PDB file of C-alpha atoms in Angstrom:
ATOM      1  CA  MET A   1     189.683 250.156  68.782  1.00 94.00           C
ATOM      2  CA  ARG A   2     192.333 252.639  69.842  1.00 98.00           C
ATOM      3  CA  VAL A   3     195.558 253.093  67.863  1.00 98.00           C
ATOM      4  CA  GLY A   4     198.688 255.149  68.466  1.00 98.00           C
ATOM      5  CA  VAL A   5     200.553 256.607  65.478  1.00 98.00           C
ATOM      6  CA  ILE A   6     204.133 257.627  66.190  1.00 98.00           C
ATOM      7  CA  GLY A   7     205.144 260.439  63.852  1.00 98.00           C
ATOM      8  CA  GLY A   8     202.804 262.973  62.333  1.00 96.00           C
ATOM      9  CA  GLY A   9     204.567 263.804  59.104  1.00 93.00           C
ATOM     10  CA  LEU A  10     203.284 263.150  55.604  1.00 91.00           C
ATOM     11  CA  MET A  11     202.754 259.421  56.137  1.00 95.00           C
ATOM     12  CA  GLY A  12     201.820 259.501  59.816  1.00 97.00           C
ATOM     13  CA  SER A  13     199.181 262.154  59.345  1.00 97.00           C
ATOM     14  CA  GLY A  14     197.744 260.224  56.395  1.00 97.00           C
ATOM     15  CA  ILE A  15     197.574 257.010  58.408  1.00 98.00           C
ATOM     16  CA  ALA A  16     195.933 258.859  61.285  1.00 98.00           C
ATOM     17  CA  GLU A  17     193.373 260.430  58.940  1.00 98.00           C
ATOM     18  CA  VAL A  18     192.417 257.047  57.471  1.00 98.00           C
ATOM     19  CA  CYS A  19     192.036 255.604  60.963  1.00 98.00           C
ATOM     20  CA  ALA A  20     189.885 258.501  62.165  1.00 98.00           C
ATOM     21  CA  ARG A  21     187.685 258.392  59.048  1.00 98.00           C
ATOM     22  CA  SER A  22     187.165 254.667  59.705  1.00 98.00           C
ATOM     23  CA  GLY A  23     185.893 255.284  63.233  1.00 97.00           C
ATOM     24  CA  VAL A  24     189.116 254.299  64.999  1.00 98.00           C
ATOM     25  CA  ASP A  25     190.232 256.379  67.963  1.00 98.00           C
ATOM     26  CA  VAL A  26     193.732 257.475  66.991  1.00 98.00           C
ATOM     27  CA  THR A  27     196.384 259.419  68.896  1.00 98.00           C
ATOM     28  CA  VAL A  28     199.259 260.918  66.928  1.00 98.00           C
ATOM     29  CA  VAL A  29     202.526 261.468  68.810  1.00 98.00           C
ATOM     30  CA  GLU A  30     204.902 264.137  67.532  1.00 98.00           C
ATOM     31  CA  ALA A  31     208.298 265.287  68.769  1.00 94.00           C
ATOM     32  CA  ASP A  32     207.138 268.654  70.150  1.00 96.00           C
ATOM     33  CA  ASP A  33     204.076 270.894  70.431  1.00 96.00           C
ATOM     34  CA  GLU A  34     204.844 272.858  67.254  1.00 97.00           C
ATOM     35  CA  ARG A  35     205.058 269.713  65.137  1.00 96.00           C
ATOM     36  CA  ALA A  36     201.945 268.349  66.790  1.00 97.00           C
ATOM     37  CA  GLU A  37     200.042 271.471  65.778  1.00 97.00           C
ATOM     38  CA  ARG A  38     201.327 271.213  62.217  1.00 96.00           C
ATOM     39  CA  SER A  39     200.274 267.578  62.035  1.00 97.00           C
ATOM     40  CA  ARG A  40     196.742 268.300  63.245  1.00 97.00           C
ATOM     41  CA  ALA A  41     196.456 271.242  60.825  1.00 97.00           C
ATOM     42  CA  ALA A  42     197.571 269.013  57.924  1.00 96.00           C
ATOM     43  CA  ILE A  43     194.915 266.417  58.780  1.00 98.00           C
ATOM     44  CA  GLU A  44     192.251 269.118  59.072  1.00 98.00           C
ATOM     45  CA  ARG A  45     193.223 270.506  55.645  1.00 97.00           C
ATOM     46  CA  SER A  46     193.087 267.056  54.102  1.00 97.00           C
ATOM     47  CA  LEU A  47     189.641 266.396  55.554  1.00 97.00           C
ATOM     48  CA  ALA A  48     188.446 269.769  54.257  1.00 97.00           C
ATOM     49  CA  ARG A  49     189.726 268.911  50.765  1.00 96.00           C
ATOM     50  CA  ALA A  50     187.848 265.619  50.919  1.00 96.00           C
ATOM     51  CA  VAL A  51     184.644 267.533  51.736  1.00 97.00           C
ATOM     52  CA  ARG A  52     185.185 270.000  48.888  1.00 96.00           C
ATOM     53  CA  SER A  53     185.771 267.159  46.433  1.00 95.00           C
ATOM     54  CA  GLY A  54     182.639 265.337  47.544  1.00 95.00           C
ATOM     55  CA  LYS A  55     184.510 262.317  48.934  1.00 94.00           C
ATOM     56  CA  LEU A  56     183.415 263.084  52.500  1.00 95.00           C
ATOM     57  CA  ASP A  57     180.393 264.900  53.925  1.00 96.00           C
ATOM     58  CA  GLU A  58     180.555 267.435  56.746  1.00 96.00           C
ATOM     59  CA  ALA A  59     179.151 264.935  59.240  1.00 97.00           C
ATOM     60  CA  GLY A  60     181.962 262.520  58.345  1.00 96.00           C
ATOM     61  CA  GLN A  61     184.509 265.293  58.718  1.00 97.00           C
ATOM     62  CA  ALA A  62     183.212 266.160  62.187  1.00 97.00           C
ATOM     63  CA  ALA A  63     183.150 262.488  63.209  1.00 97.00           C
ATOM     64  CA  ALA A  64     186.728 261.974  62.060  1.00 98.00           C
ATOM     65  CA  LEU A  65     187.931 264.932  64.105  1.00 98.00           C
ATOM     66  CA  GLU A  66     186.156 263.488  67.146  1.00 98.00           C
ATOM     67  CA  HIS A  67     188.250 260.334  66.787  1.00 98.00           C
ATOM     68  CA  LEU A  68     191.541 262.258  66.432  1.00 98.00           C
ATOM     69  CA  ALA A  69     193.986 263.374  69.102  1.00 98.00           C
ATOM     70  CA  VAL A  70     197.448 264.845  68.525  1.00 98.00           C
ATOM     71  CA  THR A  71     200.038 265.170  71.272  1.00 98.00           C
ATOM     72  CA  SER A  72     203.728 265.639  71.973  1.00 97.00           C
ATOM     73  CA  THR A  73     203.622 263.295  74.995  1.00 98.00           C
ATOM     74  CA  PHE A  74     204.543 259.712  74.111  1.00 98.00           C
ATOM     75  CA  GLU A  75     202.785 258.311  77.170  1.00 97.00           C
ATOM     76  CA  ASP A  76     199.416 259.579  75.887  1.00 98.00           C
ATOM     77  CA  ILE A  77     199.099 256.430  73.784  1.00 98.00           C
ATOM     78  CA  ALA A  78     199.160 254.212  76.890  1.00 97.00           C
ATOM     79  CA  GLY A  79     196.310 251.681  76.747  1.00 97.00           C
ATOM     80  CA  SER A  80     196.170 251.613  72.931  1.00 98.00           C
ATOM     81  CA  ASP A  81     195.230 248.315  71.278  1.00 98.00           C
ATOM     82  CA  ALA A  82     197.920 248.746  68.632  1.00 98.00           C
ATOM     83  CA  ALA A  83     200.582 251.176  67.399  1.00 98.00           C
ATOM     84  CA  ILE A  84     201.923 252.177  64.000  1.00 98.00           C
ATOM     85  CA  GLU A  85     205.367 253.795  63.800  1.00 98.00           C
ATOM     86  CA  ALA A  86     205.808 256.365  61.032  1.00 97.00           C
ATOM     87  CA  VAL A  87     208.920 258.355  61.961  1.00 96.00           C
ATOM     88  CA  VAL A  88     211.691 259.261  59.502  1.00 90.00           C
ATOM     89  CA  GLU A  89     213.708 256.491  57.832  1.00 88.00           C
ATOM     90  CA  ASP A  90     216.364 256.339  60.545  1.00 90.00           C
ATOM     91  CA  GLU A  91     216.992 252.794  61.768  1.00 91.00           C
ATOM     92  CA  GLN A  92     218.240 253.700  65.247  1.00 95.00           C
ATOM     93  CA  LEU A  93     215.371 256.115  65.832  1.00 96.00           C
ATOM     94  CA  LYS A  94     212.853 253.459  64.809  1.00 97.00           C
ATOM     95  CA  ARG A  95     214.481 250.860  67.061  1.00 97.00           C
ATOM     96  CA  ASP A  96     214.289 253.288  69.978  1.00 97.00           C
ATOM     97  CA  VAL A  97     210.593 253.880  69.255  1.00 98.00           C
ATOM     98  CA  PHE A  98     209.858 250.158  69.260  1.00 98.00           C
ATOM     99  CA  LYS A  99     211.601 249.659  72.596  1.00 97.00           C
ATOM    100  CA  ARG A 100     209.410 252.381  74.102  1.00 97.00           C
ATOM    101  CA  LEU A 101     206.274 250.940  72.514  1.00 98.00           C
ATOM    102  CA  ASP A 102     207.110 247.457  73.776  1.00 97.00           C
ATOM    103  CA  ASP A 103     207.377 248.753  77.350  1.00 97.00           C
ATOM    104  CA  LEU A 104     204.374 251.091  77.180  1.00 98.00           C
ATOM    105  CA  LEU A 105     201.961 248.727  75.419  1.00 98.00           C
ATOM    106  CA  PRO A 106     202.534 245.224  76.828  1.00 96.00           C
ATOM    107  CA  ASP A 107     199.036 244.080  75.791  1.00 96.00           C
ATOM    108  CA  ALA A 108     198.865 245.599  72.302  1.00 97.00           C
ATOM    109  CA  LYS A 109     197.692 243.278  69.516  1.00 97.00           C
ATOM    110  CA  PHE A 110     200.450 244.453  67.205  1.00 98.00           C
ATOM    111  CA  LEU A 111     203.259 246.970  66.836  1.00 98.00           C
ATOM    112  CA  ALA A 112     203.648 247.909  63.172  1.00 98.00           C
ATOM    113  CA  SER A 113     206.174 249.946  61.254  1.00 98.00           C
ATOM    114  CA  ASN A 114     205.431 251.973  58.140  1.00 97.00           C
ATOM    115  CA  THR A 115     209.106 251.742  57.167  1.00 93.00           C
ATOM    116  CA  SER A 116     209.906 251.430  53.495  1.00 86.00           C
ATOM    117  CA  SER A 117     213.456 250.164  54.009  1.00 82.00           C
ATOM    118  CA  VAL A 118     214.425 249.071  57.548  1.00 89.00           C
ATOM    119  CA  PRO A 119     214.325 245.258  58.096  1.00 92.00           C
ATOM    120  CA  ILE A 120     211.437 244.342  60.390  1.00 96.00           C
ATOM    121  CA  MET A 121     213.570 241.796  62.246  1.00 96.00           C
ATOM    122  CA  LYS A 122     215.901 244.599  63.376  1.00 95.00           C
ATOM    123  CA  LEU A 123     212.932 246.447  64.871  1.00 96.00           C
ATOM    124  CA  GLY A 124     211.477 243.370  66.533  1.00 97.00           C
ATOM    125  CA  ALA A 125     214.823 242.163  67.893  1.00 95.00           C
ATOM    126  CA  GLY A 126     214.978 245.074  70.334  1.00 92.00           C
ATOM    127  CA  THR A 127     211.645 244.172  71.903  1.00 96.00           C
ATOM    128  CA  LYS A 128     210.593 241.512  74.406  1.00 96.00           C
ATOM    129  CA  HIS A 129     207.807 240.337  72.075  1.00 95.00           C
ATOM    130  CA  PRO A 130     209.146 240.236  68.473  1.00 97.00           C
ATOM    131  CA  GLY A 131     206.224 238.015  67.484  1.00 97.00           C
ATOM    132  CA  ARG A 132     203.842 240.982  67.509  1.00 98.00           C
ATOM    133  CA  VAL A 133     206.101 243.216  65.371  1.00 98.00           C
ATOM    134  CA  LEU A 134     205.612 243.485  61.619  1.00 98.00           C
ATOM    135  CA  GLY A 135     205.674 245.953  58.750  1.00 98.00           C
ATOM    136  CA  MET A 136     202.530 247.766  57.673  1.00 98.00           C
ATOM    137  CA  HIS A 137     203.704 249.800  54.698  1.00 97.00           C
ATOM    138  CA  PHE A 138     201.167 252.357  53.434  1.00 97.00           C
ATOM    139  CA  PHE A 139     201.546 254.405  50.268  1.00 94.00           C
ATOM    140  CA  ASN A 140     201.359 258.142  49.724  1.00 88.00           C
ATOM    141  CA  PRO A 141     198.827 259.718  49.669  1.00 91.00           C
ATOM    142  CA  VAL A 142     197.484 257.333  52.315  1.00 96.00           C
ATOM    143  CA  PRO A 143     193.805 258.454  52.099  1.00 95.00           C
ATOM    144  CA  VAL A 144     193.821 257.779  48.334  1.00 95.00           C
ATOM    145  CA  LEU A 145     196.020 254.739  47.588  1.00 95.00           C
ATOM    146  CA  PRO A 146     194.468 251.429  48.674  1.00 97.00           C
ATOM    147  CA  LEU A 147     197.615 249.318  49.083  1.00 98.00           C
ATOM    148  CA  VAL A 148     199.237 248.142  52.306  1.00 98.00           C
ATOM    149  CA  GLU A 149     202.239 245.814  52.249  1.00 98.00           C
ATOM    150  CA  LEU A 150     202.283 243.373  55.181  1.00 98.00           C
ATOM    151  CA  VAL A 151     205.896 242.494  55.964  1.00 98.00           C
ATOM    152  CA  THR A 152     206.642 239.673  58.355  1.00 97.00           C
ATOM    153  CA  SER A 153     209.951 238.827  59.986  1.00 96.00           C
ATOM    154  CA  ILE A 154     210.963 235.257  60.805  1.00 96.00           C
ATOM    155  CA  MET A 155     209.651 235.940  64.336  1.00 97.00           C
ATOM    156  CA  THR A 156     206.244 237.456  63.496  1.00 98.00           C
ATOM    157  CA  GLU A 157     203.429 235.252  64.794  1.00 98.00           C
ATOM    158  CA  PRO A 158     200.557 234.184  62.466  1.00 97.00           C
ATOM    159  CA  GLU A 159     197.927 235.658  64.787  1.00 97.00           C
ATOM    160  CA  THR A 160     199.662 239.023  64.533  1.00 98.00           C
ATOM    161  CA  VAL A 161     199.483 238.928  60.743  1.00 98.00           C
ATOM    162  CA  GLU A 162     195.792 238.058  60.808  1.00 97.00           C
ATOM    163  CA  ALA A 163     195.010 240.810  63.312  1.00 97.00           C
ATOM    164  CA  VAL A 164     196.746 243.385  61.098  1.00 98.00           C
ATOM    165  CA  ARG A 165     195.131 242.058  57.922  1.00 98.00           C
ATOM    166  CA  GLU A 166     191.684 242.323  59.523  1.00 98.00           C
ATOM    167  CA  PHE A 167     192.465 245.844  60.707  1.00 98.00           C
ATOM    168  CA  ALA A 168     193.815 247.003  57.331  1.00 98.00           C
ATOM    169  CA  GLU A 169     191.172 245.374  55.147  1.00 98.00           C
ATOM    170  CA  GLY A 170     188.168 245.070  57.423  1.00 98.00           C
ATOM    171  CA  THR A 171     188.448 248.342  59.348  1.00 98.00           C
ATOM    172  CA  LEU A 172     190.420 250.681  57.082  1.00 98.00           C
ATOM    173  CA  GLY A 173     189.166 249.309  53.763  1.00 98.00           C
ATOM    174  CA  LYS A 174     192.660 248.809  52.331  1.00 98.00           C
ATOM    175  CA  GLN A 175     193.966 245.956  50.188  1.00 98.00           C
ATOM    176  CA  CYS A 176     196.960 243.957  51.427  1.00 98.00           C
ATOM    177  CA  ILE A 177     199.783 242.114  49.722  1.00 98.00           C
ATOM    178  CA  ASP A 178     202.315 239.991  51.597  1.00 97.00           C
ATOM    179  CA  SER A 179     206.058 240.467  51.448  1.00 96.00           C
ATOM    180  CA  GLN A 180     209.108 238.804  52.901  1.00 94.00           C
ATOM    181  CA  ASP A 181     211.339 240.888  55.148  1.00 95.00           C
ATOM    182  CA  ARG A 182     213.765 242.020  52.461  1.00 93.00           C
ATOM    183  CA  ALA A 183     214.907 245.545  51.731  1.00 89.00           C
ATOM    184  CA  GLY A 184     212.373 247.407  49.597  1.00 90.00           C
ATOM    185  CA  PHE A 185     209.716 244.756  50.098  1.00 94.00           C
ATOM    186  CA  VAL A 186     207.670 244.229  46.899  1.00 95.00           C
ATOM    187  CA  VAL A 187     206.884 247.660  45.530  1.00 95.00           C
ATOM    188  CA  ASN A 188     210.049 249.611  46.298  1.00 93.00           C
ATOM    189  CA  ALA A 189     212.301 246.746  45.212  1.00 94.00           C
ATOM    190  CA  LEU A 190     210.793 247.253  41.753  1.00 95.00           C
ATOM    191  CA  LEU A 191     210.148 251.007  41.882  1.00 96.00           C
ATOM    192  CA  ILE A 192     213.352 252.493  43.313  1.00 96.00           C
ATOM    193  CA  PRO A 193     215.767 251.266  40.586  1.00 97.00           C
ATOM    194  CA  TYR A 194     213.355 252.693  37.999  1.00 98.00           C
ATOM    195  CA  LEU A 195     213.318 256.104  39.704  1.00 98.00           C
ATOM    196  CA  LEU A 196     217.104 256.139  40.096  1.00 98.00           C
ATOM    197  CA  SER A 197     217.463 255.301  36.399  1.00 98.00           C
ATOM    198  CA  ALA A 198     215.283 258.297  35.504  1.00 98.00           C
ATOM    199  CA  ILE A 199     217.428 260.564  37.693  1.00 98.00           C
ATOM    200  CA  ARG A 200     220.598 259.283  35.994  1.00 98.00           C
ATOM    201  CA  MET A 201     219.031 259.975  32.593  1.00 98.00           C
ATOM    202  CA  TYR A 202     218.231 263.552  33.609  1.00 98.00           C
ATOM    203  CA  GLU A 203     221.625 264.015  35.307  1.00 98.00           C
ATOM    204  CA  SER A 204     223.474 262.931  32.158  1.00 98.00           C
ATOM    205  CA  GLY A 205     221.592 265.433  29.981  1.00 98.00           C
ATOM    206  CA  PHE A 206     220.058 262.665  27.892  1.00 98.00           C
ATOM    207  CA  ALA A 207     216.599 264.246  28.136  1.00 98.00           C
ATOM    208  CA  SER A 208     214.837 267.061  29.987  1.00 98.00           C
ATOM    209  CA  LYS A 209     212.903 266.296  33.158  1.00 98.00           C
ATOM    210  CA  GLU A 210     209.671 267.254  31.406  1.00 98.00           C
ATOM    211  CA  ASP A 211     210.314 264.888  28.487  1.00 98.00           C
ATOM    212  CA  ILE A 212     211.292 262.036  30.788  1.00 98.00           C
ATOM    213  CA  ASP A 213     208.077 262.446  32.750  1.00 98.00           C
ATOM    214  CA  HIS A 214     205.887 263.002  29.702  1.00 98.00           C
ATOM    215  CA  GLY A 215     207.417 259.955  28.033  1.00 98.00           C
ATOM    216  CA  MET A 216     206.378 257.642  30.851  1.00 98.00           C
ATOM    217  CA  VAL A 217     202.936 259.203  31.277  1.00 98.00           C
ATOM    218  CA  LEU A 218     202.047 259.320  27.594  1.00 98.00           C
ATOM    219  CA  GLY A 219     203.977 256.271  26.417  1.00 98.00           C
ATOM    220  CA  CYS A 220     203.468 253.855  29.301  1.00 97.00           C
ATOM    221  CA  ALA A 221     200.194 255.145  30.788  1.00 97.00           C
ATOM    222  CA  HIS A 222     201.825 255.888  34.145  1.00 97.00           C
ATOM    223  CA  PRO A 223     199.727 258.351  36.173  1.00 95.00           C
ATOM    224  CA  MET A 224     202.858 260.350  37.049  1.00 97.00           C
ATOM    225  CA  GLY A 225     206.359 260.582  35.629  1.00 98.00           C
ATOM    226  CA  PRO A 226     209.324 259.256  37.630  1.00 98.00           C
ATOM    227  CA  LEU A 227     210.821 262.626  38.569  1.00 98.00           C
ATOM    228  CA  ARG A 228     207.496 264.039  39.789  1.00 98.00           C
ATOM    229  CA  LEU A 229     206.909 260.788  41.644  1.00 97.00           C
ATOM    230  CA  SER A 230     210.339 261.106  43.275  1.00 98.00           C
ATOM    231  CA  ASP A 231     209.361 264.591  44.447  1.00 97.00           C
ATOM    232  CA  LEU A 232     206.100 263.219  45.850  1.00 93.00           C
ATOM    233  CA  ILE A 233     207.836 260.402  47.727  1.00 91.00           C
ATOM    234  CA  GLY A 234     210.494 262.759  49.094  1.00 94.00           C
ATOM    235  CA  LEU A 235     214.077 262.693  47.841  1.00 96.00           C
ATOM    236  CA  ASP A 236     215.425 261.994  51.333  1.00 94.00           C
ATOM    237  CA  THR A 237     213.168 258.947  51.588  1.00 90.00           C
ATOM    238  CA  LEU A 238     214.194 257.851  48.098  1.00 95.00           C
ATOM    239  CA  LEU A 239     217.849 258.129  49.093  1.00 95.00           C
ATOM    240  CA  ALA A 240     217.320 256.160  52.313  1.00 90.00           C
ATOM    241  CA  VAL A 241     215.542 253.336  50.504  1.00 91.00           C
ATOM    242  CA  SER A 242     218.173 253.199  47.753  1.00 95.00           C
ATOM    243  CA  GLU A 243     220.918 252.888  50.389  1.00 94.00           C
ATOM    244  CA  SER A 244     219.008 250.112  52.140  1.00 90.00           C
ATOM    245  CA  LEU A 245     218.570 248.217  48.864  1.00 93.00           C
ATOM    246  CA  TYR A 246     222.244 248.532  48.014  1.00 94.00           C
ATOM    247  CA  ASP A 247     223.355 247.461  51.479  1.00 92.00           C
ATOM    248  CA  GLU A 248     221.327 244.275  51.185  1.00 91.00           C
ATOM    249  CA  PHE A 249     221.744 243.279  47.546  1.00 92.00           C
ATOM    250  CA  ARG A 250     224.833 245.172  46.278  1.00 94.00           C
ATOM    251  CA  ASP A 251     223.008 245.794  43.016  1.00 94.00           C
ATOM    252  CA  PRO A 252     224.561 248.704  41.055  1.00 94.00           C
ATOM    253  CA  ALA A 253     221.040 249.697  39.913  1.00 94.00           C
ATOM    254  CA  SER A 254     220.345 250.710  43.531  1.00 95.00           C
ATOM    255  CA  VAL A 255     223.290 253.111  43.847  1.00 97.00           C
ATOM    256  CA  ALA A 256     222.031 256.668  44.325  1.00 97.00           C
ATOM    257  CA  PRO A 257     223.131 259.101  41.598  1.00 98.00           C
ATOM    258  CA  ALA A 258     225.370 261.963  42.728  1.00 98.00           C
ATOM    259  CA  LEU A 259     222.614 264.444  41.816  1.00 98.00           C
ATOM    260  CA  LEU A 260     220.225 262.822  44.311  1.00 98.00           C
ATOM    261  CA  ASN A 261     222.813 263.065  47.077  1.00 98.00           C
ATOM    262  CA  ARG A 262     223.510 266.738  46.319  1.00 98.00           C
ATOM    263  CA  MET A 263     219.822 267.643  46.248  1.00 98.00           C
ATOM    264  CA  VAL A 264     219.186 266.004  49.628  1.00 98.00           C
ATOM    265  CA  GLU A 265     222.206 267.775  51.079  1.00 98.00           C
ATOM    266  CA  ALA A 266     220.803 271.063  49.787  1.00 98.00           C
ATOM    267  CA  GLY A 267     217.413 270.414  51.379  1.00 97.00           C
ATOM    268  CA  LEU A 268     215.668 270.073  48.009  1.00 98.00           C
ATOM    269  CA  LEU A 269     213.465 267.183  49.095  1.00 97.00           C
ATOM    270  CA  GLY A 270     210.515 267.548  46.732  1.00 97.00           C
ATOM    271  CA  ARG A 271     206.968 268.585  47.504  1.00 94.00           C
ATOM    272  CA  LYS A 272     207.411 268.591  51.278  1.00 91.00           C
ATOM    273  CA  SER A 273     210.207 271.183  51.089  1.00 95.00           C
ATOM    274  CA  GLY A 274     208.651 273.195  48.245  1.00 95.00           C
ATOM    275  CA  ARG A 275     211.293 272.287  45.701  1.00 97.00           C
ATOM    276  CA  GLY A 276     212.829 269.163  44.218  1.00 98.00           C
ATOM    277  CA  PHE A 277     213.121 268.408  40.531  1.00 98.00           C
ATOM    278  CA  TYR A 278     210.195 270.845  40.197  1.00 98.00           C
ATOM    279  CA  ASP A 279     209.305 274.019  42.049  1.00 97.00           C
ATOM    280  CA  TYR A 280     206.200 273.759  44.267  1.00 96.00           C
ATOM    281  CA  SER A 281     206.612 277.055  46.113  1.00 90.00           C
ATOM    282  CA  LYS A 282     203.710 278.657  44.235  1.00 81.00           C
TER     283      LYS A 282
END
């Protein structure tokens, strides 16, 4: 099977790595040559870490790299059996990508989006074949976390869902849950209000960021506190999802705190920028 991944950032590179490690020929498309090089380097570093930790042997690393291609030319994915979009959470950008995919891959089994907030119907509506469009929401870090949310619009065809389920579970070894096409889907509809509440608590001075995080790790057995998790997700992504949730449900719990807005404006996006609620520059 051959798959195109549009976007080679944190999520796109993780999706591509999982595909390559599963023996799937994958082509990552980035916006320019510099970003393409960064994406390939990130995947190579991740594979090397897997070897050092004993989760992958050197033969597996070499095989994965044989299945991987990274390019800045969109047309290089022509002939792919499927495509997964993983660009930034910008609705218009994603809709433009799906229009191009629809034209370039008329015979693809499915066109999936890794979006965490944009309604799938809006992406499918701009294509000639909305029945083969659905959400395939992975979780970060993609090589580690087993979950994929399958999100179907009212137009998604049953055979599309089954093809994606077989690909995710049978080929990639993931576990799927099904979600309706509502903002946030299952996980983020529950998670985002919790993270925003933690940010409000810190913003108000109620508790330090360390105590908030330690409280949830030590008191609730969470593997990571909410502020560190926000940094891992990316504060810009967190903001985008919170806005999508509020637009759909008008729930005050989904309103982004002023501190989150200011941090995103300042470029303090979390781990990917080197600084968020915590400093990762060292």
